[in-house]
Amino acid sequence: RKAGGGAMVKYASEPGNAQRSCKARGSHMRVSFKNTRETAMAIKRMGLKAAQKYLGDVLDHKRCIPFRRFCGGVGRTAQAKNEGSTNGQGRWPKKSVELLLSMLKNAESNAEVKGLDVDALYVSHIQVNRAPAQRRRTYRAHGRMGPYQSSPCHVELILSEKDEPVPKGDAKEAKLTKKQLAIKRASAWDEDEGLLATHHPPTKARRPPPPTPRIAKLPRGDETN
């Protein structure tokens, strides 16, 4: 998709195979950055149909979005444990969920135009960035003004087709070293006796030590000074 002025939009990540992928992007979206970021991380690496079903269950309060990074002051719910949360904190951010559902629908339409298999698509990349805060003001006591800002965000996602698993090749026998081959030959099955020979690999024979020379003792009368 092209932005205003005809310039191509640059994504933070490019798919490995552009022919089997499709993109969708939204800029300056009026939804909470923190809620949208946590919602996006919940559907990352998830199949397209599975992500749409999950977000639909979040809208019905059947499942929740676990909060892992921006979890300050977030309440706890028993549903967070089912989503793999370790702190038990979760929410049901309606506006962020509806935004991501519409972006998934947009990316799905782009995939159909390119002729991709919709059932084989999964969320290979999704990223949420902060957008410039929109500033307003609220009126406080004693004639003062207070900031009243919003936290919009930029969202981009890429859907890719799953690669077909490579068939496993024939199992090859492990290559043995010379020492292992010698041990294998030495411990071969003795068919005649029906017993497993447990001989050690042949070693070099040790040479016997030379005999010690014997000195003949002379009788006392024959001793000379």
GROMACS .gro file of C-alpha atoms in nm:
model
  225
    1ARG     CA    1   0.000   0.000   0.000
    2LYS     CA    2   0.116   0.351  -0.075
    3ALA     CA    3   0.101   0.649   0.157
    4GLY     CA    4   0.011   1.001   0.057
    5GLY     CA    5   0.232   1.153  -0.210
    6GLY     CA    6   0.298   0.822  -0.385
    7ALA     CA    7   0.587   0.716  -0.156
    8MET     CA    8   0.611   0.350  -0.065
    9VAL     CA    9   0.554   0.269   0.301
   10LYS     CA   10   0.854   0.113   0.469
   11TYR     CA   11   0.791  -0.174   0.708
   12ALA     CA   12   1.014  -0.258   1.002
   13SER     CA   13   1.050  -0.616   0.874
   14GLU     CA   14   1.024  -0.768   0.529
   15PRO     CA   15   0.896  -1.122   0.466
   16GLY     CA   16   1.135  -1.388   0.347
   17ASN     CA   17   0.912  -1.470   0.047
   18ALA     CA   18   0.716  -1.166  -0.071
   19GLN     CA   19   0.517  -1.374  -0.321
   20ARG     CA   20   0.365  -1.580  -0.036
   21SER     CA   21   0.299  -1.290   0.203
   22CYS     CA   22   0.067  -0.993   0.236
   23LYS     CA   23   0.073  -0.678   0.447
   24ALA     CA   24  -0.156  -0.435   0.626
   25ARG     CA   25  -0.078  -0.113   0.809
   26GLY     CA   26  -0.251   0.158   1.009
   27SER     CA   27  -0.105   0.496   1.110
   28HIS     CA   28  -0.208   0.734   1.389
   29MET     CA   29  -0.477   0.498   1.516
   30ARG     CA   30  -0.685   0.645   1.800
   31VAL     CA   31  -0.643   0.349   2.035
   32SER     CA   32  -0.426   0.301   2.341
   33PHE     CA   33  -0.069   0.215   2.253
   34LYS     CA   34  -0.015  -0.006   2.558
   35ASN     CA   35  -0.338  -0.203   2.517
   36THR     CA   36  -0.275  -0.249   2.144
   37ARG     CA   37   0.080  -0.364   2.201
   38GLU     CA   38  -0.026  -0.633   2.446
   39THR     CA   39  -0.307  -0.745   2.214
   40ALA     CA   40  -0.068  -0.766   1.920
   41MET     CA   41   0.183  -0.977   2.115
   42ALA     CA   42  -0.098  -1.215   2.211
   43ILE     CA   43  -0.168  -1.306   1.844
   44LYS     CA   44   0.191  -1.306   1.717
   45ARG     CA   45   0.286  -1.631   1.539
   46MET     CA   46  -0.077  -1.739   1.552
   47GLY     CA   47  -0.272  -1.869   1.253
   48LEU     CA   48  -0.507  -1.623   1.084
   49LYS     CA   49  -0.826  -1.814   1.164
   50ALA     CA   50  -0.707  -1.891   1.516
   51ALA     CA   51  -0.623  -1.523   1.578
   52GLN     CA   52  -0.965  -1.409   1.455
   53LYS     CA   53  -1.139  -1.663   1.676
   54TYR     CA   54  -0.927  -1.566   1.976
   55LEU     CA   55  -1.002  -1.196   1.937
   56GLY     CA   56  -1.371  -1.274   1.896
   57ASP     CA   57  -1.363  -1.466   2.225
   58VAL     CA   58  -1.196  -1.167   2.392
   59LEU     CA   59  -1.484  -0.943   2.282
   60ASP     CA   60  -1.726  -1.195   2.436
   61HIS     CA   61  -1.517  -1.203   2.758
   62LYS     CA   62  -1.457  -1.577   2.714
   63ARG     CA   63  -1.081  -1.524   2.701
   64CYS     CA   64  -0.856  -1.234   2.795
   65ILE     CA   65  -0.544  -1.053   2.675
   66PRO     CA   66  -0.253  -1.123   2.914
   67PHE     CA   67  -0.054  -0.814   3.007
   68ARG     CA   68   0.318  -0.884   3.037
   69ARG     CA   69   0.504  -0.554   2.986
   70PHE     CA   70   0.263  -0.269   3.058
   71CYS     CA   71   0.106  -0.433   3.360
   72GLY     CA   72   0.116  -0.152   3.616
   73GLY     CA   73  -0.222  -0.128   3.789
   74VAL     CA   74  -0.378  -0.401   3.573
   75GLY     CA   75  -0.623  -0.621   3.759
   76ARG     CA   76  -0.596  -0.997   3.787
   77THR     CA   77  -0.825  -1.253   3.632
   78ALA     CA   78  -0.839  -1.630   3.630
   79GLN     CA   79  -0.853  -1.629   3.249
   80ALA     CA   80  -0.496  -1.499   3.227
   81LYS     CA   81  -0.357  -1.829   3.356
   82ASN     CA   82  -0.511  -2.011   3.059
   83GLU     CA   83  -0.318  -1.780   2.823
   84GLY     CA   84   0.017  -1.864   2.982
   85SER     CA   85   0.043  -1.555   3.202
   86THR     CA   86   0.274  -1.575   3.503
   87ASN     CA   87   0.139  -1.269   3.686
   88GLY     CA   88  -0.232  -1.337   3.633
   89GLN     CA   89  -0.297  -0.988   3.494
   90GLY     CA   90  -0.526  -0.947   3.196
   91ARG     CA   91  -0.782  -0.722   3.030
   92TRP     CA   92  -1.042  -0.713   2.751
   93PRO     CA   93  -0.939  -0.404   2.548
   94LYS     CA   94  -1.236  -0.364   2.317
   95LYS     CA   95  -1.108  -0.084   2.092
   96SER     CA   96  -0.767  -0.249   2.038
   97VAL     CA   97  -0.927  -0.587   1.961
   98GLU     CA   98  -1.168  -0.434   1.710
   99LEU     CA   99  -0.880  -0.249   1.540
  100LEU     CA  100  -0.671  -0.565   1.500
  101LEU     CA  101  -0.973  -0.761   1.378
  102SER     CA  102  -1.027  -0.503   1.103
  103MET     CA  103  -0.657  -0.512   1.010
  104LEU     CA  104  -0.660  -0.892   0.991
  105LYS     CA  105  -0.965  -0.868   0.765
  106ASN     CA  106  -0.782  -0.616   0.547
  107ALA     CA  107  -0.475  -0.840   0.522
  108GLU     CA  108  -0.697  -1.139   0.443
  109SER     CA  109  -0.854  -0.948   0.153
  110ASN     CA  110  -0.507  -0.860   0.024
  111ALA     CA  111  -0.414  -1.229   0.040
  112GLU     CA  112  -0.721  -1.328  -0.161
  113VAL     CA  113  -0.630  -1.073  -0.428
  114LYS     CA  114  -0.280  -1.223  -0.451
  115GLY     CA  115  -0.426  -1.575  -0.472
  116LEU     CA  116  -0.279  -1.703  -0.145
  117ASP     CA  117  -0.416  -1.990   0.060
  118VAL     CA  118  -0.605  -1.815   0.340
  119ASP     CA  119  -0.618  -2.128   0.558
  120ALA     CA  120  -0.236  -2.154   0.554
  121LEU     CA  121  -0.169  -1.793   0.663
  122TYR     CA  122  -0.025  -1.699   1.002
  123VAL     CA  123   0.086  -1.373   1.164
  124SER     CA  124   0.458  -1.379   1.086
  125HIS     CA  125   0.519  -1.016   1.191
  126ILE     CA  126   0.322  -0.762   1.391
  127GLN     CA  127   0.455  -0.444   1.547
  128VAL     CA  128   0.303  -0.153   1.737
  129ASN     CA  129   0.485   0.181   1.764
  130ARG     CA  130   0.399   0.499   1.951
  131ALA     CA  131   0.253   0.785   1.751
  132PRO     CA  132   0.275   1.157   1.843
  133ALA     CA  133   0.044   1.229   2.134
  134GLN     CA  134  -0.266   1.433   2.054
  135ARG     CA  135  -0.283   1.717   2.304
  136ARG     CA  136  -0.594   1.865   2.455
  137ARG     CA  137  -0.658   2.039   2.785
  138THR     CA  138  -0.885   1.999   3.079
  139TYR     CA  139  -0.992   2.268   3.323
  140ARG     CA  140  -0.875   2.242   3.682
  141ALA     CA  141  -0.950   2.433   3.998
  142HIS     CA  142  -0.826   2.787   4.066
  143GLY     CA  143  -0.815   2.874   3.694
  144ARG     CA  144  -0.549   2.618   3.602
  145MET     CA  145  -0.521   2.397   3.294
  146GLY     CA  146  -0.421   2.031   3.290
  147PRO     CA  147  -0.293   1.813   3.004
  148TYR     CA  148  -0.548   1.583   2.847
  149GLN     CA  149  -0.353   1.372   2.598
  150SER     CA  150  -0.420   1.059   2.397
  151SER     CA  151  -0.165   0.784   2.313
  152PRO     CA  152  -0.225   0.681   1.950
  153CYS     CA  153  -0.011   0.422   1.773
  154HIS     CA  154   0.107   0.289   1.440
  155VAL     CA  155   0.035  -0.079   1.366
  156GLU     CA  156   0.181  -0.300   1.095
  157LEU     CA  157   0.140  -0.671   1.034
  158ILE     CA  158   0.246  -0.930   0.778
  159LEU     CA  159   0.070  -1.257   0.701
  160SER     CA  160   0.272  -1.539   0.545
  161GLU     CA  161   0.196  -1.889   0.425
  162LYS     CA  162   0.334  -2.170   0.637
  163ASP     CA  163   0.617  -2.365   0.479
  164GLU     CA  164   0.545  -2.730   0.405
  165PRO     CA  165   0.740  -2.963   0.634
  166VAL     CA  166   1.040  -3.128   0.472
  167PRO     CA  167   1.009  -3.511   0.474
  168LYS     CA  168   1.259  -3.682   0.696
  169GLY     CA  169   1.531  -3.869   0.513
  170ASP     CA  170   1.633  -4.231   0.560
  171ALA     CA  171   1.810  -4.301   0.885
  172LYS     CA  172   2.182  -4.351   0.830
  173GLU     CA  173   2.400  -4.569   1.046
  174ALA     CA  174   2.629  -4.365   1.268
  175LYS     CA  175   2.991  -4.364   1.158
  176LEU     CA  176   3.212  -4.541   1.410
  177THR     CA  177   3.570  -4.462   1.497
  178LYS     CA  178   3.853  -4.713   1.473
  179LYS     CA  179   3.841  -4.774   1.845
  180GLN     CA  180   3.464  -4.830   1.841
  181LEU     CA  181   3.497  -5.072   1.547
  182ALA     CA  182   3.763  -5.269   1.734
  183ILE     CA  183   3.542  -5.294   2.041
  184LYS     CA  184   3.249  -5.399   1.825
  185ARG     CA  185   3.449  -5.675   1.661
  186ALA     CA  186   3.582  -5.795   1.998
  187SER     CA  187   3.232  -5.812   2.148
  188ALA     CA  188   3.077  -6.004   1.857
  189TRP     CA  189   2.829  -6.282   1.915
  190ASP     CA  190   2.978  -6.627   1.940
  191GLU     CA  191   2.731  -6.846   1.750
  192ASP     CA  192   2.898  -7.177   1.838
  193GLU     CA  193   2.874  -7.140   2.216
  194GLY     CA  194   2.566  -6.916   2.212
  195LEU     CA  195   2.734  -6.672   2.448
  196LEU     CA  196   2.831  -6.312   2.407
  197ALA     CA  197   3.203  -6.288   2.396
  198THR     CA  198   3.326  -6.007   2.613
  199HIS     CA  199   3.686  -5.997   2.496
  200HIS     CA  200   3.869  -5.671   2.507
  201PRO     CA  201   4.028  -5.534   2.192
  202PRO     CA  202   4.369  -5.690   2.122
  203THR     CA  203   4.660  -5.515   2.286
  204LYS     CA  204   5.031  -5.539   2.221
  205ALA     CA  205   5.202  -5.832   2.402
  206ARG     CA  206   5.450  -5.724   2.660
  207ARG     CA  207   5.804  -5.856   2.628
  208PRO     CA  208   5.914  -6.057   2.938
  209PRO     CA  209   6.193  -5.900   3.141
  210PRO     CA  210   6.545  -6.043   3.089
  211PRO     CA  211   6.659  -6.299   3.347
  212THR     CA  212   6.886  -6.173   3.622
  213PRO     CA  213   7.241  -6.325   3.615
  214ARG     CA  214   7.328  -6.549   3.909
  215ILE     CA  215   7.667  -6.512   4.076
  216ALA     CA  216   7.821  -6.841   4.197
  217LYS     CA  217   7.937  -6.831   4.560
  218LEU     CA  218   8.279  -6.976   4.631
  219PRO     CA  219   8.353  -7.181   4.951
  220ARG     CA  220   8.530  -7.001   5.234
  221GLY     CA  221   8.860  -7.179   5.190
  222ASP     CA  222   8.886  -7.066   4.830
  223GLU     CA  223   8.829  -6.695   4.907
  224THR     CA  224   9.127  -6.478   4.821
  225ASN     CA  225   9.213  -6.140   4.966
   0.00000   0.00000   0.00000
